mmCIF file of C-alpha atoms in Angstrom:
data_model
loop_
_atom_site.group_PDB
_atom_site.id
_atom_site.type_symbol
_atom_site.label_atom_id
_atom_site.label_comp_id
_atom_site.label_asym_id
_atom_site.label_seq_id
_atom_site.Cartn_x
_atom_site.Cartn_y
_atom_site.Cartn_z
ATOM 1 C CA UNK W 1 110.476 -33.761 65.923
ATOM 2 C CA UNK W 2 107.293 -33.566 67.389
ATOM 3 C CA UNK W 3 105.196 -34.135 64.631
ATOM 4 C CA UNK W 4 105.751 -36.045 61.396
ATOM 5 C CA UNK W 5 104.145 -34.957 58.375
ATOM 6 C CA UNK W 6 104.447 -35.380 54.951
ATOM 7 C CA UNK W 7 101.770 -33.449 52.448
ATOM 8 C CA UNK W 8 103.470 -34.966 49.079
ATOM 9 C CA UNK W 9 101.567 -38.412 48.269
ATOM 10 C CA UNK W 10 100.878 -39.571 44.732
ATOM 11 C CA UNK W 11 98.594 -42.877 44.968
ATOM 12 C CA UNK W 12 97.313 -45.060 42.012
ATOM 13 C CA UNK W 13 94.449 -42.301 42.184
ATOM 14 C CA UNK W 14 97.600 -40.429 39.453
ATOM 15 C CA UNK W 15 100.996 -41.742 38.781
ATOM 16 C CA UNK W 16 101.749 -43.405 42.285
ATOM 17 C CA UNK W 17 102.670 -47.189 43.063
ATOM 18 C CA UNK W 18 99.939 -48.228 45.643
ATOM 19 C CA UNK W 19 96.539 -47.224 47.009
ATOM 20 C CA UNK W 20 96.011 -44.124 49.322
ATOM 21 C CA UNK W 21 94.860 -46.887 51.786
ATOM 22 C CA UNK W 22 98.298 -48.701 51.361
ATOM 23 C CA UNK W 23 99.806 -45.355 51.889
ATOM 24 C CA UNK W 24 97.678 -44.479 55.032
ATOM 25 C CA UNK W 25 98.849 -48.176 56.627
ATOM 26 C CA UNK W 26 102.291 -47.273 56.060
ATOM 27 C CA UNK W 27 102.406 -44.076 57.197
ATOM 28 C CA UNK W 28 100.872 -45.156 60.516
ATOM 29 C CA UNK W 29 103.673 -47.875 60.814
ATOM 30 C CA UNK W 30 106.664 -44.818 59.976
ATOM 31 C CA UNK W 31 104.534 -42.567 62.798
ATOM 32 C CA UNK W 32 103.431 -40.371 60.850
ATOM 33 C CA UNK W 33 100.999 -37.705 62.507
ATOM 34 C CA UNK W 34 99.326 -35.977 59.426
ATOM 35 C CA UNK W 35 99.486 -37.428 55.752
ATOM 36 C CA UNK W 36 98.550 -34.880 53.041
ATOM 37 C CA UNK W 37 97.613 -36.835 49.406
ATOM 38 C CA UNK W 38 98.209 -34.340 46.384
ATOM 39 C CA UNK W 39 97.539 -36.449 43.121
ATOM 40 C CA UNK W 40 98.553 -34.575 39.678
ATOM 41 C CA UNK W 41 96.056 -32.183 38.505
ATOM 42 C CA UNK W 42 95.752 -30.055 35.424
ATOM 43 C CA UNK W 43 92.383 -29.091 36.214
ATOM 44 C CA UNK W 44 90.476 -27.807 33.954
ATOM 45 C CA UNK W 45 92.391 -29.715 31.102
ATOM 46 C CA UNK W 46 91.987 -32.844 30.306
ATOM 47 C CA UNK W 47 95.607 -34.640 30.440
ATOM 48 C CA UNK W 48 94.626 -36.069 27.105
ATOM 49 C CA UNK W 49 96.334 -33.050 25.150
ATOM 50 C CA UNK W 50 100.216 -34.684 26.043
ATOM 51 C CA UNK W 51 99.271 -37.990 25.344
ATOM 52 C CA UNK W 52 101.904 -37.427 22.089
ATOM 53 C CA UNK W 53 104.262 -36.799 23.942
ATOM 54 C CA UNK W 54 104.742 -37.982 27.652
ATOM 55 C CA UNK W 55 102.700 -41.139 29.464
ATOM 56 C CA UNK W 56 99.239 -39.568 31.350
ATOM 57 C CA UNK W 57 100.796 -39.148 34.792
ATOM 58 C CA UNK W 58 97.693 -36.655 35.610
ATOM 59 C CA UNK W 59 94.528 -37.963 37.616
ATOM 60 C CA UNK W 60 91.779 -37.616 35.022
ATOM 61 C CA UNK W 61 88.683 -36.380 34.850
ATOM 62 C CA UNK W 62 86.645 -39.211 35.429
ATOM 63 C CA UNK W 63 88.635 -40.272 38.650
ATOM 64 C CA UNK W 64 87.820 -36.795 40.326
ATOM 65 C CA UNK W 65 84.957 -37.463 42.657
ATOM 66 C CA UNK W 66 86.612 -41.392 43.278
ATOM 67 C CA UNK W 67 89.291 -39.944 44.757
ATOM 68 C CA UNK W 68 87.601 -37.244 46.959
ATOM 69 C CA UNK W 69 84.982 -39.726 48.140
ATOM 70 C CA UNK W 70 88.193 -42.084 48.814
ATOM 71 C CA UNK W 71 89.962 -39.655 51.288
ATOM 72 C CA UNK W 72 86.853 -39.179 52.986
ATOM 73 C CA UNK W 73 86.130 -42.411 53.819
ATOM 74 C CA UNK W 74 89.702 -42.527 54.736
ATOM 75 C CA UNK W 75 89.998 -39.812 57.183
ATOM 76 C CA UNK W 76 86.852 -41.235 58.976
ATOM 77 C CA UNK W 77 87.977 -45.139 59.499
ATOM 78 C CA UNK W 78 91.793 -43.463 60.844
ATOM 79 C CA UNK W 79 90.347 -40.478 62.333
ATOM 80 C CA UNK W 80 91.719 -41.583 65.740
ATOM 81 C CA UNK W 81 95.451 -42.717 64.394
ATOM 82 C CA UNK W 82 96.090 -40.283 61.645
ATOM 83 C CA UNK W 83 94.912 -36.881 60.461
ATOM 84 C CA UNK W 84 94.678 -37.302 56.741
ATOM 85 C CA UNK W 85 94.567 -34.186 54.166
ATOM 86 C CA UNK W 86 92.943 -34.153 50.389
ATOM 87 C CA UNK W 87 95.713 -32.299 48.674
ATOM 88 C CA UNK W 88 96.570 -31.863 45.010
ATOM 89 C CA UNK W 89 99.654 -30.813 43.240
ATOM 90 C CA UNK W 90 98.410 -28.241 40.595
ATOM 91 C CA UNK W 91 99.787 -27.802 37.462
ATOM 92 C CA UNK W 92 100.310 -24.477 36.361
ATOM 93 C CA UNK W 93 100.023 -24.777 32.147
ATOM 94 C CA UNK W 94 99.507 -22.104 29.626
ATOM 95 C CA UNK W 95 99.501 -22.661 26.154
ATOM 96 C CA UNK W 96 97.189 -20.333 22.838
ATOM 97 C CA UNK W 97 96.528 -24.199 21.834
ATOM 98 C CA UNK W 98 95.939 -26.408 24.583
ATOM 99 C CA UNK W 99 94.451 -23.608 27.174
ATOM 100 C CA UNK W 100 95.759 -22.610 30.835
ATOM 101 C CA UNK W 101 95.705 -24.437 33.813
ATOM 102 C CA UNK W 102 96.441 -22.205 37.793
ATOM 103 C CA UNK W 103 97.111 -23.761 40.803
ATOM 104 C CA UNK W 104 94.512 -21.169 42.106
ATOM 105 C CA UNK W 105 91.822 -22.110 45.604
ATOM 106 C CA UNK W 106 88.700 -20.489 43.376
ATOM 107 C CA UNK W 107 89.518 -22.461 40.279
ATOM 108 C CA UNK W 108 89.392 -25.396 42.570
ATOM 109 C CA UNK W 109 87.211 -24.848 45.460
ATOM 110 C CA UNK W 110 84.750 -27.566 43.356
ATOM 111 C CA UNK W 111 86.741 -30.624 45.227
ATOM 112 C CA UNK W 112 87.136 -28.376 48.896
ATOM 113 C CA UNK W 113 91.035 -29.383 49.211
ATOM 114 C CA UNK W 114 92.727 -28.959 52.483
ATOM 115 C CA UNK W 115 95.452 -27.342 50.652
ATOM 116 C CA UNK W 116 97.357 -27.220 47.393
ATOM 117 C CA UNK W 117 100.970 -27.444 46.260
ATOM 118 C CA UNK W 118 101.280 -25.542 42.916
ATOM 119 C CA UNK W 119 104.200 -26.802 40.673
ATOM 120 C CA UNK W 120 105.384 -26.222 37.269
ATOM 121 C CA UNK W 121 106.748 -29.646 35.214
ATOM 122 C CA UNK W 122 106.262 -28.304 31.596
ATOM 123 C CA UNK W 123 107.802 -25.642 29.483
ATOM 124 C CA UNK W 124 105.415 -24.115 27.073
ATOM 125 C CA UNK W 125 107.330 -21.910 23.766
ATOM 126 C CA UNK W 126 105.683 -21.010 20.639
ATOM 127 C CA UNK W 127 106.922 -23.871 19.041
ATOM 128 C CA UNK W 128 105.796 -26.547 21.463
ATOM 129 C CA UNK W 129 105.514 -27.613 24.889
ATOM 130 C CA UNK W 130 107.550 -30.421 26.985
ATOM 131 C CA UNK W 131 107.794 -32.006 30.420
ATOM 132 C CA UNK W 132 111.245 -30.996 32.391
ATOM 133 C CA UNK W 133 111.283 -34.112 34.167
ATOM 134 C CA UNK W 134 110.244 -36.711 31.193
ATOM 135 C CA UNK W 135 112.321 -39.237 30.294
ATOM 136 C CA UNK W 136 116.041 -38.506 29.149
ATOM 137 C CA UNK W 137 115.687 -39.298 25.955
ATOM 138 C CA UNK W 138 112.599 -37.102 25.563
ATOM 139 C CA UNK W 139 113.950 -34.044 27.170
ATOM 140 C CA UNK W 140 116.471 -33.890 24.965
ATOM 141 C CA UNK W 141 114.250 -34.571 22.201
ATOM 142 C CA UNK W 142 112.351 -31.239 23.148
ATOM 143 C CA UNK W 143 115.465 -29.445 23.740
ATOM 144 C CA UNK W 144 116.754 -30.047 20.394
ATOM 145 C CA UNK W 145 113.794 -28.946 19.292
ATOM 146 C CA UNK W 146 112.546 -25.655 20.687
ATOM 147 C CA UNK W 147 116.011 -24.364 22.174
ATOM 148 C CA UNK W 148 118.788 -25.014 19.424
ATOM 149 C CA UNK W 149 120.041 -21.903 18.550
ATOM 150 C CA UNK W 150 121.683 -21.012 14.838
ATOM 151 C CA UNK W 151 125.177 -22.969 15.443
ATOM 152 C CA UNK W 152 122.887 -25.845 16.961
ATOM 153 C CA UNK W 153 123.800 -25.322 20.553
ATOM 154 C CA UNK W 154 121.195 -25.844 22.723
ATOM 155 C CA UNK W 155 120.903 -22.478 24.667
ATOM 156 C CA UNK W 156 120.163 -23.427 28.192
ATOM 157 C CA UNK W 157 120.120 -20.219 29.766
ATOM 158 C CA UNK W 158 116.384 -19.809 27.567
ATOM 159 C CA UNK W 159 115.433 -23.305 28.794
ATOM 160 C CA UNK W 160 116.070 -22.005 32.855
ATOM 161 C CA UNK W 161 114.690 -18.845 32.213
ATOM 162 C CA UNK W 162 111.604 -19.780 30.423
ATOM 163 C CA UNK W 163 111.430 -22.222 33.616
ATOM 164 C CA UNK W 164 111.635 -19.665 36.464
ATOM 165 C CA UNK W 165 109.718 -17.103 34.650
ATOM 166 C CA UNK W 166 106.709 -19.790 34.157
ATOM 167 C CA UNK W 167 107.229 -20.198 37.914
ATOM 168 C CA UNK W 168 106.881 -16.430 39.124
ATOM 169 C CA UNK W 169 103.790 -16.526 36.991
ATOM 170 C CA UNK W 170 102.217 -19.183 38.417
ATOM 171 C CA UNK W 171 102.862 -17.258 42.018
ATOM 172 C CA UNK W 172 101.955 -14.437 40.694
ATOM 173 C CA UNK W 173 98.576 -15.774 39.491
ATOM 174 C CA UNK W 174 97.592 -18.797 41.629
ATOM 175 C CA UNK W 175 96.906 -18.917 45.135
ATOM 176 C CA UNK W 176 98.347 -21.821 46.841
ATOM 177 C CA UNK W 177 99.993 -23.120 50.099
ATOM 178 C CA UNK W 178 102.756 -24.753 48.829
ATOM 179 C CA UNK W 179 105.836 -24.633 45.650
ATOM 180 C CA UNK W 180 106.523 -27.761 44.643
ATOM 181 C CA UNK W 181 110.231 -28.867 43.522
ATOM 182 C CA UNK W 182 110.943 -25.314 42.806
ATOM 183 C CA UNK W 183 113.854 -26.154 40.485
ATOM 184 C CA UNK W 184 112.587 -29.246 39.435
ATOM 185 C CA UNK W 185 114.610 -28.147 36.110
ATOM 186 C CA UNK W 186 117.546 -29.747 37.832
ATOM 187 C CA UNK W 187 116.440 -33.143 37.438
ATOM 188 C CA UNK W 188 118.172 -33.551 33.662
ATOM 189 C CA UNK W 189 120.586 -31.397 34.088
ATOM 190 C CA UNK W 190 122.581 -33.357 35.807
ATOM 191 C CA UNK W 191 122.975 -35.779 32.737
ATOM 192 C CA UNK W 192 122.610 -33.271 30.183
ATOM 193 C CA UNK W 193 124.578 -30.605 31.440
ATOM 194 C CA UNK W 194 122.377 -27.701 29.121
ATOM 195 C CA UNK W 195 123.144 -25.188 32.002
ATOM 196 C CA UNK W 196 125.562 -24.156 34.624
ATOM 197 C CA UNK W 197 124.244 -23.586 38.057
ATOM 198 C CA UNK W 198 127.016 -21.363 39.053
ATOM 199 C CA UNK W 199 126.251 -18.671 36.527
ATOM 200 C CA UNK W 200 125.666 -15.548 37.881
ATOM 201 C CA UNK W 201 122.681 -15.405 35.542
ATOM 202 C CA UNK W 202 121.118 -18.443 36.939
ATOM 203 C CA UNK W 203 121.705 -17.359 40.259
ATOM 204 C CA UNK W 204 119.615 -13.919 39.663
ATOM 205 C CA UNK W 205 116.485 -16.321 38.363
ATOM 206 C CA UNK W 206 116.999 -18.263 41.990
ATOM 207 C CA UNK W 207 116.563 -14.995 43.743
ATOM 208 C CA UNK W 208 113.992 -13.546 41.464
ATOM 209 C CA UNK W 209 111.777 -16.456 41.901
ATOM 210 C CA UNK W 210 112.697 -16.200 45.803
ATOM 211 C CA UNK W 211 111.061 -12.642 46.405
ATOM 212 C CA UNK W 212 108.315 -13.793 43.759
ATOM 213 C CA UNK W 213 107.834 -16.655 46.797
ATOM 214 C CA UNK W 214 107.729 -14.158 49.652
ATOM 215 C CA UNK W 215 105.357 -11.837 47.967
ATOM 216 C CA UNK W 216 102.791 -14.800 47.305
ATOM 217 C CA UNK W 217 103.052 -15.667 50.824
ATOM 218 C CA UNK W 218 103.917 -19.647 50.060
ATOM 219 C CA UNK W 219 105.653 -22.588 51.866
ATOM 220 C CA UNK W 220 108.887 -23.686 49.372
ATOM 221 C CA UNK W 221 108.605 -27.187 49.573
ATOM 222 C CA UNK W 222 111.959 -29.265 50.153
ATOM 223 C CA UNK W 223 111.335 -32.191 48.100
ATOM 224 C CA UNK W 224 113.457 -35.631 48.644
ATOM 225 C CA UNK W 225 111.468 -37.594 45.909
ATOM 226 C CA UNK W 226 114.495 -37.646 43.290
ATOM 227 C CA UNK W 227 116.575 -39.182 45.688
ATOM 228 C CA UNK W 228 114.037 -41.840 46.448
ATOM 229 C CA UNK W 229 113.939 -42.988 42.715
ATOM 230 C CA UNK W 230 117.692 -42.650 42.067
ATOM 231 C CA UNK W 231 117.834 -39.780 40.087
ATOM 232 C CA UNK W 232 119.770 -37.159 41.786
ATOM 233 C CA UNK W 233 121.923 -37.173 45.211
ATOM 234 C CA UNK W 234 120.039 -33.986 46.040
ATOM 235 C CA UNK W 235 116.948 -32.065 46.907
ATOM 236 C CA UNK W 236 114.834 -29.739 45.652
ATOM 237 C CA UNK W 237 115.501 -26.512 45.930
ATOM 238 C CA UNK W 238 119.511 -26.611 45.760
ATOM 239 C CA UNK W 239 121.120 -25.530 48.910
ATOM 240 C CA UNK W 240 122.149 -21.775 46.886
ATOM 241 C CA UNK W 241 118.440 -21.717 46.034
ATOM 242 C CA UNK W 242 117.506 -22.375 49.967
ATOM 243 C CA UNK W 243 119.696 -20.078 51.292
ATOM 244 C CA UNK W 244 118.136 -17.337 48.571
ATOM 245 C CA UNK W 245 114.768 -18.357 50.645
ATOM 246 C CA UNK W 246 115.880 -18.062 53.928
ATOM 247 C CA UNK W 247 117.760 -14.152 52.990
ATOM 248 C CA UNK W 248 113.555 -14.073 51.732
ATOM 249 C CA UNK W 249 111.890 -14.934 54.729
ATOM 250 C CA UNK W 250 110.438 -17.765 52.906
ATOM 251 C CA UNK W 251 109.153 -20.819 55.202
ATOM 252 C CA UNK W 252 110.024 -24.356 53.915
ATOM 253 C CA UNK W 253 108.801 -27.546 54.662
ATOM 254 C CA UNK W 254 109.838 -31.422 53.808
ATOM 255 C CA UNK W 255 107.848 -33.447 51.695
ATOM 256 C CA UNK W 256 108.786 -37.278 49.671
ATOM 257 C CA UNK W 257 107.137 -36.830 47.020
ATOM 258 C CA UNK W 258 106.225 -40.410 47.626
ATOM 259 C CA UNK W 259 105.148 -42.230 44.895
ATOM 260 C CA UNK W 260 105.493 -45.748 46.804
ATOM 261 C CA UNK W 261 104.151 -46.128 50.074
ATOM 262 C CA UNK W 262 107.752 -47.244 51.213
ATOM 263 C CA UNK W 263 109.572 -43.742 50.490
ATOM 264 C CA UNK W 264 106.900 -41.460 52.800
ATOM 265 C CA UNK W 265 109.690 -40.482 54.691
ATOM 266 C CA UNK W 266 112.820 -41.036 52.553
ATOM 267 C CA UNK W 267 115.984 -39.283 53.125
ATOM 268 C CA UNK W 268 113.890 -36.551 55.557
ATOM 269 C CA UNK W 269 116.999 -36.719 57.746
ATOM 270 C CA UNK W 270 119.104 -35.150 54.952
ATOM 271 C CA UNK W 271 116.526 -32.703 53.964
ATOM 272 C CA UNK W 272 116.594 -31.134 57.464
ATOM 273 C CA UNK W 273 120.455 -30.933 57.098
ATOM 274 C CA UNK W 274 120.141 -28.578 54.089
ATOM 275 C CA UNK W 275 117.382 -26.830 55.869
ATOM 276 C CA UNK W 276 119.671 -26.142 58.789
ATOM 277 C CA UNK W 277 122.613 -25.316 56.588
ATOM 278 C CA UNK W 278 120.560 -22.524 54.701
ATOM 279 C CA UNK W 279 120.121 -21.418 58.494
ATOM 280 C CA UNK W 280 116.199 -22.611 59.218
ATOM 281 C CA UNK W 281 115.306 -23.174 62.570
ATOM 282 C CA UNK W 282 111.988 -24.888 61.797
ATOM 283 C CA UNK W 283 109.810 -26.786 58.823
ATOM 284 C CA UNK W 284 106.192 -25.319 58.808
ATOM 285 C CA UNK W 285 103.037 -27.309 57.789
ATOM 286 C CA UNK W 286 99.756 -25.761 56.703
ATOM 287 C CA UNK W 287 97.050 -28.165 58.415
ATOM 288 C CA UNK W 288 93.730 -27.760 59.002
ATOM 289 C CA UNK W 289 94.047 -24.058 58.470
ATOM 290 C CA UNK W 290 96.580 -23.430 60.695
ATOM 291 C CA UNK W 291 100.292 -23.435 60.415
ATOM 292 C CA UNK W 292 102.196 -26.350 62.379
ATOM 293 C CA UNK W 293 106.017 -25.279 63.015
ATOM 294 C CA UNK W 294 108.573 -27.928 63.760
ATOM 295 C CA UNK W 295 111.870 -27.352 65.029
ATOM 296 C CA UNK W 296 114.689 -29.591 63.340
#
């Protein structure tokens, strides 16, 4: 590869390990070309409202203008060994109670962003609202809870669907560059087993969400950071989901997900694998408001 890029960085600015400066340093070191920061955002909610419930894993509020005047000063002093992005990973949220959050580029043109990755982590039902990828323990706390049907089975195909149809919404709504993790759902499966990938059911929500993808005009994001942390031997999106994006026309690119400055580049060898298996040809960046293509 020609270039190395990686627009997936969480820095103690959210719910990452070390600084973005600690970040830039290494990133230099791996040869990286362009390194894209996207700290958690709910904006305009106030992380405060799942405080009950999950640990604040959100930038907040007051660390807003820190972290743009951060990555400012950080693309000047490195201007001439690394191009460095402001990013943020969106949070698309809607709940009567707590209020709606879009990954949309008006909602946050306030902080100017070189792009955005728009991803969904919670489930909002009528009885409540959880995070997909919160601990075990808590997951299944929240499934127990808001998908237990009359024989108390927990009815995953509702969990998956509720998922994926929260994720066409945000597509259909936001206005974004990027989908982060789009089956990010997968994480605690894997343990907890509450659905069956295989099902021809769960296969029609892949491809749904696929066309949803190539009518919003978005980059699917392959996303290695699970594997960094030891959570799942896989990526995100599964290879059945990829190949559902390629059949789409959708564009993909490979991002860590890094939230320690050593895992900027984990297992992007293996990502590019699944790319090629799907049948890509290329990963494609949006930098600078262009779109960078590398072959793999």
């Amino acid at each position: 590869m020609t270039d190395k890029i990686n627009l997936h960085t969480h820095s103690s600015f959210s719910d990452g390990k070390n600084t973005a400066r600690e970040h830039v340093l290494s990133a230099i070191q791996k040869g990286f070309t362009v390194l894209g920061f996207s700290e958690h955002c709910i904006y305009p909610l106030d992380p405060a409202f799942y405080s009950a419930v999950d640990s604040n894993w959100h930038m907040t509020p007051q660390k807003y203008s820190g972290y743009i005047q951060e990555l400012k000063a950080l693309k000047e002093e490195f201007a001439d060994r690394i191009t460095i992005l402001l990013g943020l990973e969106a949070d698309y949220f809607n709940s009567a109670q707590y209020g709606r959050a879009v990954p949309d580029k008006k909602a946050y043109e306030l902080f100017n962003p070189d792009f955005l990755i728009g991803s969904v982590h919670f489930i909002s039902t009528p009885k409540g609202f959880f995070t997909v990828d919160n601990k075990l323990e808590e997951v299944q706390k929240a499934l127990n809870s808001f998908y237990t049907d009359a024989n108390g089975k927990i009815d995953g195909k509702a969990v998956a669907c509720d998922y994926f149809t929260a994720e066409r919404e945000m597509l259909r709504n936001g206005s974004f560059e990027i989908v982060g993790h789009p089956d990010l759902l997968r994480l605690r499966n894997s343990v907890l087993h509450f659905f069956d990938e295989n099902e021809g059911w769960y296969k029609e929500q892949l491809k749904l969400t696929a066309k949803e993808m190539a009518a919003a005009g978005v980059i699917a994001e392959i996303n290695t950071g699970a594997i960094a942390r030891g959570l799942m031997n896989d990526v995100y999106p599964s290879e059945q989901f990829l190949e559902y994006l390629k059949e789409q026309g959708v564009p993909v690119c490979i991002n860590s997900d890094a939230h320690k400055a050593e895992f900027l580049d984990a297992s992007f060898d293996y990502a590019a694998v699944k790319a090629k298996r799907a049948g890509y040809k290329e990963i494609t960046y949006p930098v600078q408001g262009k779109l960078i293509h590398i072959g793999i």
